[in-house]
């Protein structure tokens, strides 16, 4: 039996009785046993996964009604709540936190008979892009275990890439689904803001972040989107997509589509291998009948600074609840006055989160807000106007997902600003609310390169059609694990 199949293949095989959900789950758990010591994708495993798979087979045998996932093993980033399951955000602060309710995406997947094989690693509270800021140790890139897998949804990308599950859910505030997807050679999707409910996603910067799938194929992403998108009364920022079927007509192709090449994302600092992969993607798109043309979004040069100013501010407010009064761990108040108690409580937060909290306290503060936070909001607005104008002329935009190749574990950990700059190509979609996808496109020196396509708000279907067309032109070697 092949555990390297796509989500759609899995559902077809189980549905037709050619594959047993239990056997597949057993193989998946075996694979996890085999590779976890090297990769460390998981923070916790579901002890009932095999039993749940057995139930699926039983239901099929009895001809009972069954959901569209047919017992598919899915991994979940550990900042998404599954009821009665530990949800740590890879932080010592939430080491023993058990979620009291299901996130909406989890409820929806449970209704479709998905099986959550385990919770996967991330940078603490999703702040980072290498998974090195996890309080439980880094995940490793299956293509070369000396290298980072990207982040913050590193565990999601590793688990999909190394066949420890069929699909995963991550969250993308500034690239956290697309960056690890690019570094590990999986598909990673950041939907239009509001397309997927954030209810039950532990907030980092809620005005721009979205849950998104990581899968082996673009079709699998469309399949997942069909199951988890749509309006939710528990999240007022959700938008109604009227039950859109993202799989339908996914083969439409991109004949005649106009694609803008974002100049600012292929400039200084880009790795030559990444540039050449991007050029190759452009010529393949042209070969498929699209018209590609270079264009400019000049506010991109301020996007990283604006992104970190806005996200730190929101994080400062969202993470204020980890004060040991509402959430945290237990220690006695004896001998502390209020401030020293909170200060001690917050010592459980790691260095990167602490840095963001300090920044998030400062940039919106009286006397400084005009220089930092309000200015960042202006950049966000201007960038949004620029990209909206661009979509009057272009159907899609293209850029490499990340301007550089995956780097070695430890290589950039002491240089936060260098790390921030790696986000230059991903944050624009978040700041402007646009949907964006990373697809596996090339391998250079044994390391993956992803290509990013961006569409206008609510053009998610067009984006998936284009990504699917491009994906079909690519043939990559198998991951060497
Ligand atoms: N690297 C970015 C950050 O640290 C993105 C993180 C994310 O998308 N969650 O904020």
mmCIF file of C-alpha atoms in Angstrom, residues 184-475:
data_model
loop_
_atom_site.group_PDB
_atom_site.id
_atom_site.type_symbol
_atom_site.label_atom_id
_atom_site.label_comp_id
_atom_site.label_asym_id
_atom_site.label_seq_id
_atom_site.Cartn_x
_atom_site.Cartn_y
_atom_site.Cartn_z
ATOM 1 C CA UNK A 184 9.378 21.545 2.159
ATOM 2 C CA UNK A 185 7.907 21.283 -1.356
ATOM 3 C CA UNK A 186 4.209 21.076 -0.531
ATOM 4 C CA UNK A 187 1.273 23.194 -1.633
ATOM 5 C CA UNK A 188 0.392 25.946 0.880
ATOM 6 C CA UNK A 189 -2.671 28.159 0.719
ATOM 7 C CA UNK A 190 -3.578 31.496 2.320
ATOM 8 C CA UNK A 191 -7.211 32.217 1.397
ATOM 9 C CA UNK A 192 -8.909 35.576 0.960
ATOM 10 C CA UNK A 193 -9.235 37.143 4.406
ATOM 11 C CA UNK A 194 -12.511 35.912 5.883
ATOM 12 C CA UNK A 195 -12.944 32.853 3.679
ATOM 13 C CA UNK A 196 -12.107 30.439 6.507
ATOM 14 C CA UNK A 197 -13.319 30.981 10.054
ATOM 15 C CA UNK A 198 -10.668 31.856 12.640
ATOM 16 C CA UNK A 199 -12.879 30.747 15.521
ATOM 17 C CA UNK A 200 -10.686 28.486 17.648
ATOM 18 C CA UNK A 201 -7.426 29.656 16.099
ATOM 19 C CA UNK A 202 -5.392 31.157 18.925
ATOM 20 C CA UNK A 203 -4.878 34.740 17.803
ATOM 21 C CA UNK A 204 -1.537 36.280 16.979
ATOM 22 C CA UNK A 205 -2.538 39.156 14.640
ATOM 23 C CA UNK A 206 -6.202 38.581 13.957
ATOM 24 C CA UNK A 207 -6.789 41.406 11.476
ATOM 25 C CA UNK A 208 -4.635 39.715 8.846
ATOM 26 C CA UNK A 209 -4.276 36.010 9.654
ATOM 27 C CA UNK A 210 -6.086 33.032 8.188
ATOM 28 C CA UNK A 211 -6.094 29.286 8.624
ATOM 29 C CA UNK A 212 -4.954 27.524 5.452
ATOM 30 C CA UNK A 213 -4.360 23.988 4.171
ATOM 31 C CA UNK A 214 -1.020 22.376 3.285
ATOM 32 C CA UNK A 215 -1.401 19.503 0.860
ATOM 33 C CA UNK A 216 0.409 17.446 -1.758
ATOM 34 C CA UNK A 217 -1.570 18.823 -4.728
ATOM 35 C CA UNK A 218 -3.540 21.928 -5.667
ATOM 36 C CA UNK A 219 -6.640 19.772 -6.145
ATOM 37 C CA UNK A 220 -6.291 18.598 -2.549
ATOM 38 C CA UNK A 221 -6.213 22.217 -1.417
ATOM 39 C CA UNK A 222 -9.421 22.888 -3.380
ATOM 40 C CA UNK A 223 -10.945 19.817 -1.734
ATOM 41 C CA UNK A 224 -9.995 21.043 1.742
ATOM 42 C CA UNK A 225 -11.250 24.540 0.972
ATOM 43 C CA UNK A 226 -14.624 23.091 -0.027
ATOM 44 C CA UNK A 227 -14.863 21.508 3.416
ATOM 45 C CA UNK A 228 -13.662 24.330 5.654
ATOM 46 C CA UNK A 229 -14.572 27.645 3.972
ATOM 47 C CA UNK A 230 -17.697 29.733 4.422
ATOM 48 C CA UNK A 231 -19.501 32.037 6.760
ATOM 49 C CA UNK A 232 -19.441 31.360 10.514
ATOM 50 C CA UNK A 233 -21.574 33.089 13.118
ATOM 51 C CA UNK A 234 -18.682 32.656 15.566
ATOM 52 C CA UNK A 235 -16.355 34.787 13.427
ATOM 53 C CA UNK A 236 -17.827 38.063 12.226
ATOM 54 C CA UNK A 237 -14.999 38.586 9.760
ATOM 55 C CA UNK A 238 -16.034 35.581 7.673
ATOM 56 C CA UNK A 239 -17.444 36.192 4.207
ATOM 57 C CA UNK A 240 -20.134 34.257 2.391
ATOM 58 C CA UNK A 241 -18.769 32.297 -0.563
ATOM 59 C CA UNK A 242 -22.202 30.838 -1.328
ATOM 60 C CA UNK A 243 -20.991 27.270 -1.050
ATOM 61 C CA UNK A 244 -18.466 27.679 -3.873
ATOM 62 C CA UNK A 245 -17.096 24.399 -5.261
ATOM 63 C CA UNK A 246 -13.370 25.021 -5.743
ATOM 64 C CA UNK A 247 -12.782 21.656 -7.369
ATOM 65 C CA UNK A 248 -15.322 22.202 -10.111
ATOM 66 C CA UNK A 249 -13.658 23.383 -13.330
ATOM 67 C CA UNK A 250 -10.235 23.354 -11.693
ATOM 68 C CA UNK A 251 -8.948 22.214 -15.098
ATOM 69 C CA UNK A 252 -10.068 25.414 -16.835
ATOM 70 C CA UNK A 253 -6.512 26.518 -17.541
ATOM 71 C CA UNK A 254 -5.222 30.087 -17.859
ATOM 72 C CA UNK A 255 -5.460 30.813 -21.565
ATOM 73 C CA UNK A 256 -5.615 34.575 -22.083
ATOM 74 C CA UNK A 257 -5.078 35.469 -18.413
ATOM 75 C CA UNK A 258 -2.897 38.469 -17.621
ATOM 76 C CA UNK A 259 -0.241 37.893 -14.996
ATOM 77 C CA UNK A 260 1.831 40.645 -13.387
ATOM 78 C CA UNK A 261 5.376 39.865 -12.286
ATOM 79 C CA UNK A 262 6.008 41.813 -9.080
ATOM 80 C CA UNK A 263 9.296 43.632 -9.700
ATOM 81 C CA UNK A 264 9.985 44.343 -6.023
ATOM 82 C CA UNK A 265 9.878 40.618 -5.216
ATOM 83 C CA UNK A 266 12.549 39.521 -7.680
ATOM 84 C CA UNK A 267 15.090 42.258 -6.984
ATOM 85 C CA UNK A 268 18.025 42.647 -4.607
ATOM 86 C CA UNK A 269 18.937 39.726 -2.416
ATOM 87 C CA UNK A 270 17.157 37.062 -4.435
ATOM 88 C CA UNK A 271 19.003 33.749 -4.745
ATOM 89 C CA UNK A 272 19.986 33.100 -8.397
ATOM 90 C CA UNK A 273 18.352 29.640 -8.273
ATOM 91 C CA UNK A 274 15.104 31.198 -7.065
ATOM 92 C CA UNK A 275 15.254 33.820 -9.809
ATOM 93 C CA UNK A 276 15.840 31.228 -12.478
ATOM 94 C CA UNK A 277 12.941 29.072 -11.170
ATOM 95 C CA UNK A 278 10.700 32.154 -11.299
ATOM 96 C CA UNK A 279 11.713 32.860 -14.902
ATOM 97 C CA UNK A 280 11.008 29.248 -15.743
ATOM 98 C CA UNK A 281 7.546 29.472 -14.124
ATOM 99 C CA UNK A 282 6.800 32.618 -16.127
ATOM 100 C CA UNK A 283 7.740 30.966 -19.400
ATOM 101 C CA UNK A 284 5.633 27.916 -18.500
ATOM 102 C CA UNK A 285 2.648 30.168 -17.774
ATOM 103 C CA UNK A 286 3.178 31.848 -21.124
ATOM 104 C CA UNK A 287 3.346 28.420 -22.715
ATOM 105 C CA UNK A 288 -0.101 27.781 -21.229
ATOM 106 C CA UNK A 289 -1.461 30.873 -22.956
ATOM 107 C CA UNK A 290 -1.104 33.503 -20.212
ATOM 108 C CA UNK A 291 0.383 36.937 -20.848
ATOM 109 C CA UNK A 292 3.022 37.890 -18.283
ATOM 110 C CA UNK A 293 4.339 41.401 -17.792
ATOM 111 C CA UNK A 294 6.563 43.033 -15.186
ATOM 112 C CA UNK A 295 4.780 45.508 -12.907
ATOM 113 C CA UNK A 296 5.517 47.441 -9.729
ATOM 114 C CA UNK A 297 4.027 47.574 -6.240
ATOM 115 C CA UNK A 298 6.407 50.101 -4.788
ATOM 116 C CA UNK A 299 4.964 49.988 -1.246
ATOM 117 C CA UNK A 300 6.318 46.433 -0.998
ATOM 118 C CA UNK A 301 9.605 47.964 0.152
ATOM 119 C CA UNK A 302 7.884 49.139 3.352
ATOM 120 C CA UNK A 303 5.714 46.052 3.755
ATOM 121 C CA UNK A 304 7.932 44.114 6.160
ATOM 122 C CA UNK A 305 8.349 47.115 8.491
ATOM 123 C CA UNK A 306 4.595 47.791 8.397
ATOM 124 C CA UNK A 307 3.810 44.114 8.902
ATOM 125 C CA UNK A 308 5.973 43.757 12.016
ATOM 126 C CA UNK A 309 4.647 47.026 13.478
ATOM 127 C CA UNK A 310 1.009 45.999 13.015
ATOM 128 C CA UNK A 311 1.446 42.373 14.075
ATOM 129 C CA UNK A 312 3.465 43.286 17.173
ATOM 130 C CA UNK A 313 0.730 45.712 18.197
ATOM 131 C CA UNK A 314 -1.993 43.081 17.774
ATOM 132 C CA UNK A 315 0.143 40.447 19.458
ATOM 133 C CA UNK A 316 0.720 42.807 22.399
ATOM 134 C CA UNK A 317 -3.014 42.948 22.901
ATOM 135 C CA UNK A 318 -3.867 39.321 22.015
ATOM 136 C CA UNK A 319 -1.185 37.861 24.255
ATOM 137 C CA UNK A 320 -2.023 40.102 27.222
ATOM 138 C CA UNK A 321 -4.300 37.294 28.436
ATOM 139 C CA UNK A 322 -1.290 35.096 29.273
ATOM 140 C CA UNK A 323 -0.859 36.731 32.642
ATOM 141 C CA UNK A 324 -1.582 33.729 34.828
ATOM 142 C CA UNK A 325 -4.865 35.274 35.878
ATOM 143 C CA UNK A 326 -6.782 34.180 32.792
ATOM 144 C CA UNK A 327 -4.416 31.721 31.098
ATOM 145 C CA UNK A 328 -1.100 30.375 32.172
ATOM 146 C CA UNK A 329 0.285 27.997 34.724
ATOM 147 C CA UNK A 330 0.144 27.886 38.461
ATOM 148 C CA UNK A 331 2.340 29.558 41.001
ATOM 149 C CA UNK A 332 1.423 31.186 44.232
ATOM 150 C CA UNK A 333 0.857 34.947 44.436
ATOM 151 C CA UNK A 334 2.484 34.885 47.864
ATOM 152 C CA UNK A 335 5.238 37.506 48.133
ATOM 153 C CA UNK A 336 4.440 39.343 44.888
ATOM 154 C CA UNK A 337 2.760 42.637 44.227
ATOM 155 C CA UNK A 338 0.714 42.828 41.002
ATOM 156 C CA UNK A 339 3.388 43.902 38.497
ATOM 157 C CA UNK A 340 6.104 41.578 39.725
ATOM 158 C CA UNK A 341 3.604 38.701 39.629
ATOM 159 C CA UNK A 342 2.724 39.380 35.973
ATOM 160 C CA UNK A 343 6.385 39.885 35.146
ATOM 161 C CA UNK A 344 7.229 36.507 36.611
ATOM 162 C CA UNK A 345 4.242 34.889 34.853
ATOM 163 C CA UNK A 346 5.432 36.193 31.502
ATOM 164 C CA UNK A 347 8.916 34.707 31.969
ATOM 165 C CA UNK A 348 7.477 31.514 30.472
ATOM 166 C CA UNK A 349 7.269 33.202 27.083
ATOM 167 C CA UNK A 350 10.260 32.582 24.824
ATOM 168 C CA UNK A 351 12.684 35.204 23.432
ATOM 169 C CA UNK A 352 10.914 35.903 20.142
ATOM 170 C CA UNK A 353 7.479 36.310 21.709
ATOM 171 C CA UNK A 354 8.977 38.526 24.410
ATOM 172 C CA UNK A 355 10.613 40.677 21.735
ATOM 173 C CA UNK A 356 7.273 41.095 19.944
ATOM 174 C CA UNK A 357 5.466 41.906 23.208
ATOM 175 C CA UNK A 358 7.968 44.637 24.042
ATOM 176 C CA UNK A 359 7.713 46.028 20.515
ATOM 177 C CA UNK A 360 3.931 45.712 20.657
ATOM 178 C CA UNK A 361 3.803 47.733 23.857
ATOM 179 C CA UNK A 362 5.981 50.480 22.427
ATOM 180 C CA UNK A 363 4.907 51.117 18.806
ATOM 181 C CA UNK A 364 1.256 52.021 19.491
ATOM 182 C CA UNK A 365 1.999 53.915 22.721
ATOM 183 C CA UNK A 366 1.123 57.575 23.302
ATOM 184 C CA UNK A 367 3.761 59.827 21.751
ATOM 185 C CA UNK A 368 5.027 57.097 19.411
ATOM 186 C CA UNK A 369 1.909 55.810 17.656
ATOM 187 C CA UNK A 370 2.083 58.465 14.937
ATOM 188 C CA UNK A 371 5.663 57.542 14.076
ATOM 189 C CA UNK A 372 5.115 53.790 14.069
ATOM 190 C CA UNK A 373 1.678 52.205 14.305
ATOM 191 C CA UNK A 374 -0.318 54.824 12.394
ATOM 192 C CA UNK A 375 2.362 55.061 9.754
ATOM 193 C CA UNK A 376 2.265 51.284 9.347
ATOM 194 C CA UNK A 377 -1.502 51.456 8.843
ATOM 195 C CA UNK A 378 -0.960 54.064 6.124
ATOM 196 C CA UNK A 379 1.491 51.748 4.373
ATOM 197 C CA UNK A 380 -1.070 48.936 4.614
ATOM 198 C CA UNK A 381 -3.774 51.148 3.078
ATOM 199 C CA UNK A 382 -1.548 52.420 0.314
ATOM 200 C CA UNK A 383 -0.294 48.936 -0.521
ATOM 201 C CA UNK A 384 -3.916 47.746 -0.665
ATOM 202 C CA UNK A 385 -4.816 50.572 -3.048
ATOM 203 C CA UNK A 386 -1.825 49.708 -5.230
ATOM 204 C CA UNK A 387 -2.666 46.035 -5.424
ATOM 205 C CA UNK A 388 -6.350 46.780 -6.085
ATOM 206 C CA UNK A 389 -5.268 48.993 -8.983
ATOM 207 C CA UNK A 390 -3.010 46.223 -10.243
ATOM 208 C CA UNK A 391 -5.961 43.828 -10.315
ATOM 209 C CA UNK A 392 -7.797 46.190 -12.651
ATOM 210 C CA UNK A 393 -5.176 45.281 -15.210
ATOM 211 C CA UNK A 394 -3.994 41.797 -14.157
ATOM 212 C CA UNK A 395 -5.898 38.624 -13.245
ATOM 213 C CA UNK A 396 -3.039 37.282 -11.132
ATOM 214 C CA UNK A 397 0.352 38.255 -9.774
ATOM 215 C CA UNK A 398 3.443 36.065 -9.542
ATOM 216 C CA UNK A 399 6.584 36.069 -7.400
ATOM 217 C CA UNK A 400 8.767 33.489 -5.706
ATOM 218 C CA UNK A 401 7.258 32.528 -2.348
ATOM 219 C CA UNK A 402 10.562 33.096 -0.533
ATOM 220 C CA UNK A 403 13.496 34.944 -2.142
ATOM 221 C CA UNK A 404 16.098 32.564 -0.723
ATOM 222 C CA UNK A 405 16.604 28.818 -0.352
ATOM 223 C CA UNK A 406 16.034 27.029 2.973
ATOM 224 C CA UNK A 407 18.982 27.751 5.280
ATOM 225 C CA UNK A 408 20.696 25.785 8.013
ATOM 226 C CA UNK A 409 19.217 25.388 11.466
ATOM 227 C CA UNK A 410 20.885 28.002 13.698
ATOM 228 C CA UNK A 411 22.138 30.083 10.776
ATOM 229 C CA UNK A 412 19.872 33.121 11.302
ATOM 230 C CA UNK A 413 18.465 32.551 14.758
ATOM 231 C CA UNK A 414 20.518 35.339 16.345
ATOM 232 C CA UNK A 415 19.607 37.900 13.718
ATOM 233 C CA UNK A 416 15.895 38.733 14.037
ATOM 234 C CA UNK A 417 15.994 41.479 11.407
ATOM 235 C CA UNK A 418 17.549 39.145 8.819
ATOM 236 C CA UNK A 419 14.770 36.677 9.624
ATOM 237 C CA UNK A 420 12.065 39.353 9.282
ATOM 238 C CA UNK A 421 13.314 40.200 5.789
ATOM 239 C CA UNK A 422 12.771 36.632 4.572
ATOM 240 C CA UNK A 423 9.034 37.482 4.723
ATOM 241 C CA UNK A 424 9.297 40.182 2.036
ATOM 242 C CA UNK A 425 7.334 38.218 -0.594
ATOM 243 C CA UNK A 426 4.603 36.796 1.621
ATOM 244 C CA UNK A 427 3.374 39.631 3.863
ATOM 245 C CA UNK A 428 1.770 41.622 1.027
ATOM 246 C CA UNK A 429 -1.068 39.100 0.605
ATOM 247 C CA UNK A 430 -1.794 39.298 4.357
ATOM 248 C CA UNK A 431 -1.647 43.083 4.623
ATOM 249 C CA UNK A 432 -4.032 43.407 1.664
ATOM 250 C CA UNK A 433 -6.274 40.412 2.451
ATOM 251 C CA UNK A 434 -5.621 38.752 -0.917
ATOM 252 C CA UNK A 435 -5.510 34.991 -1.491
ATOM 253 C CA UNK A 436 -2.101 33.501 -2.291
ATOM 254 C CA UNK A 437 -0.725 30.045 -2.952
ATOM 255 C CA UNK A 438 2.732 28.487 -2.956
ATOM 256 C CA UNK A 439 3.299 25.475 -5.190
ATOM 257 C CA UNK A 440 6.378 23.241 -5.338
ATOM 258 C CA UNK A 441 8.289 24.260 -8.417
ATOM 259 C CA UNK A 442 11.989 23.360 -8.390
ATOM 260 C CA UNK A 443 14.777 21.717 -6.416
ATOM 261 C CA UNK A 444 18.189 23.376 -6.218
ATOM 262 C CA UNK A 445 21.116 21.712 -4.412
ATOM 263 C CA UNK A 446 18.597 19.276 -2.993
ATOM 264 C CA UNK A 447 16.460 22.088 -1.523
ATOM 265 C CA UNK A 448 12.929 23.064 -2.601
ATOM 266 C CA UNK A 449 11.802 26.300 -4.247
ATOM 267 C CA UNK A 450 8.150 27.359 -4.266
ATOM 268 C CA UNK A 451 6.389 29.730 -6.648
ATOM 269 C CA UNK A 452 3.686 32.041 -5.387
ATOM 270 C CA UNK A 453 0.583 33.215 -7.219
ATOM 271 C CA UNK A 454 -1.646 35.951 -5.768
ATOM 272 C CA UNK A 455 -5.212 36.793 -6.852
ATOM 273 C CA UNK A 456 -7.756 39.479 -6.094
ATOM 274 C CA UNK A 457 -10.062 39.079 -3.080
ATOM 275 C CA UNK A 458 -12.598 36.271 -3.597
ATOM 276 C CA UNK A 459 -10.832 35.127 -6.772
ATOM 277 C CA UNK A 460 -9.709 32.015 -4.890
ATOM 278 C CA UNK A 461 -11.175 29.770 -7.545
ATOM 279 C CA UNK A 462 -9.258 31.426 -10.362
ATOM 280 C CA UNK A 463 -6.106 31.239 -8.239
ATOM 281 C CA UNK A 464 -6.514 27.492 -7.760
ATOM 282 C CA UNK A 465 -7.184 26.960 -11.465
ATOM 283 C CA UNK A 466 -3.988 28.806 -12.375
ATOM 284 C CA UNK A 467 -1.928 27.021 -9.733
ATOM 285 C CA UNK A 468 -3.287 23.684 -10.911
ATOM 286 C CA UNK A 469 -2.333 24.483 -14.512
ATOM 287 C CA UNK A 470 1.196 25.482 -13.491
ATOM 288 C CA UNK A 471 1.578 22.492 -11.180
ATOM 289 C CA UNK A 472 0.888 20.131 -14.067
ATOM 290 C CA UNK A 473 3.995 21.407 -15.876
ATOM 291 C CA UNK A 474 6.269 20.389 -12.989
ATOM 292 C CA UNK A 475 7.897 17.052 -12.268
#
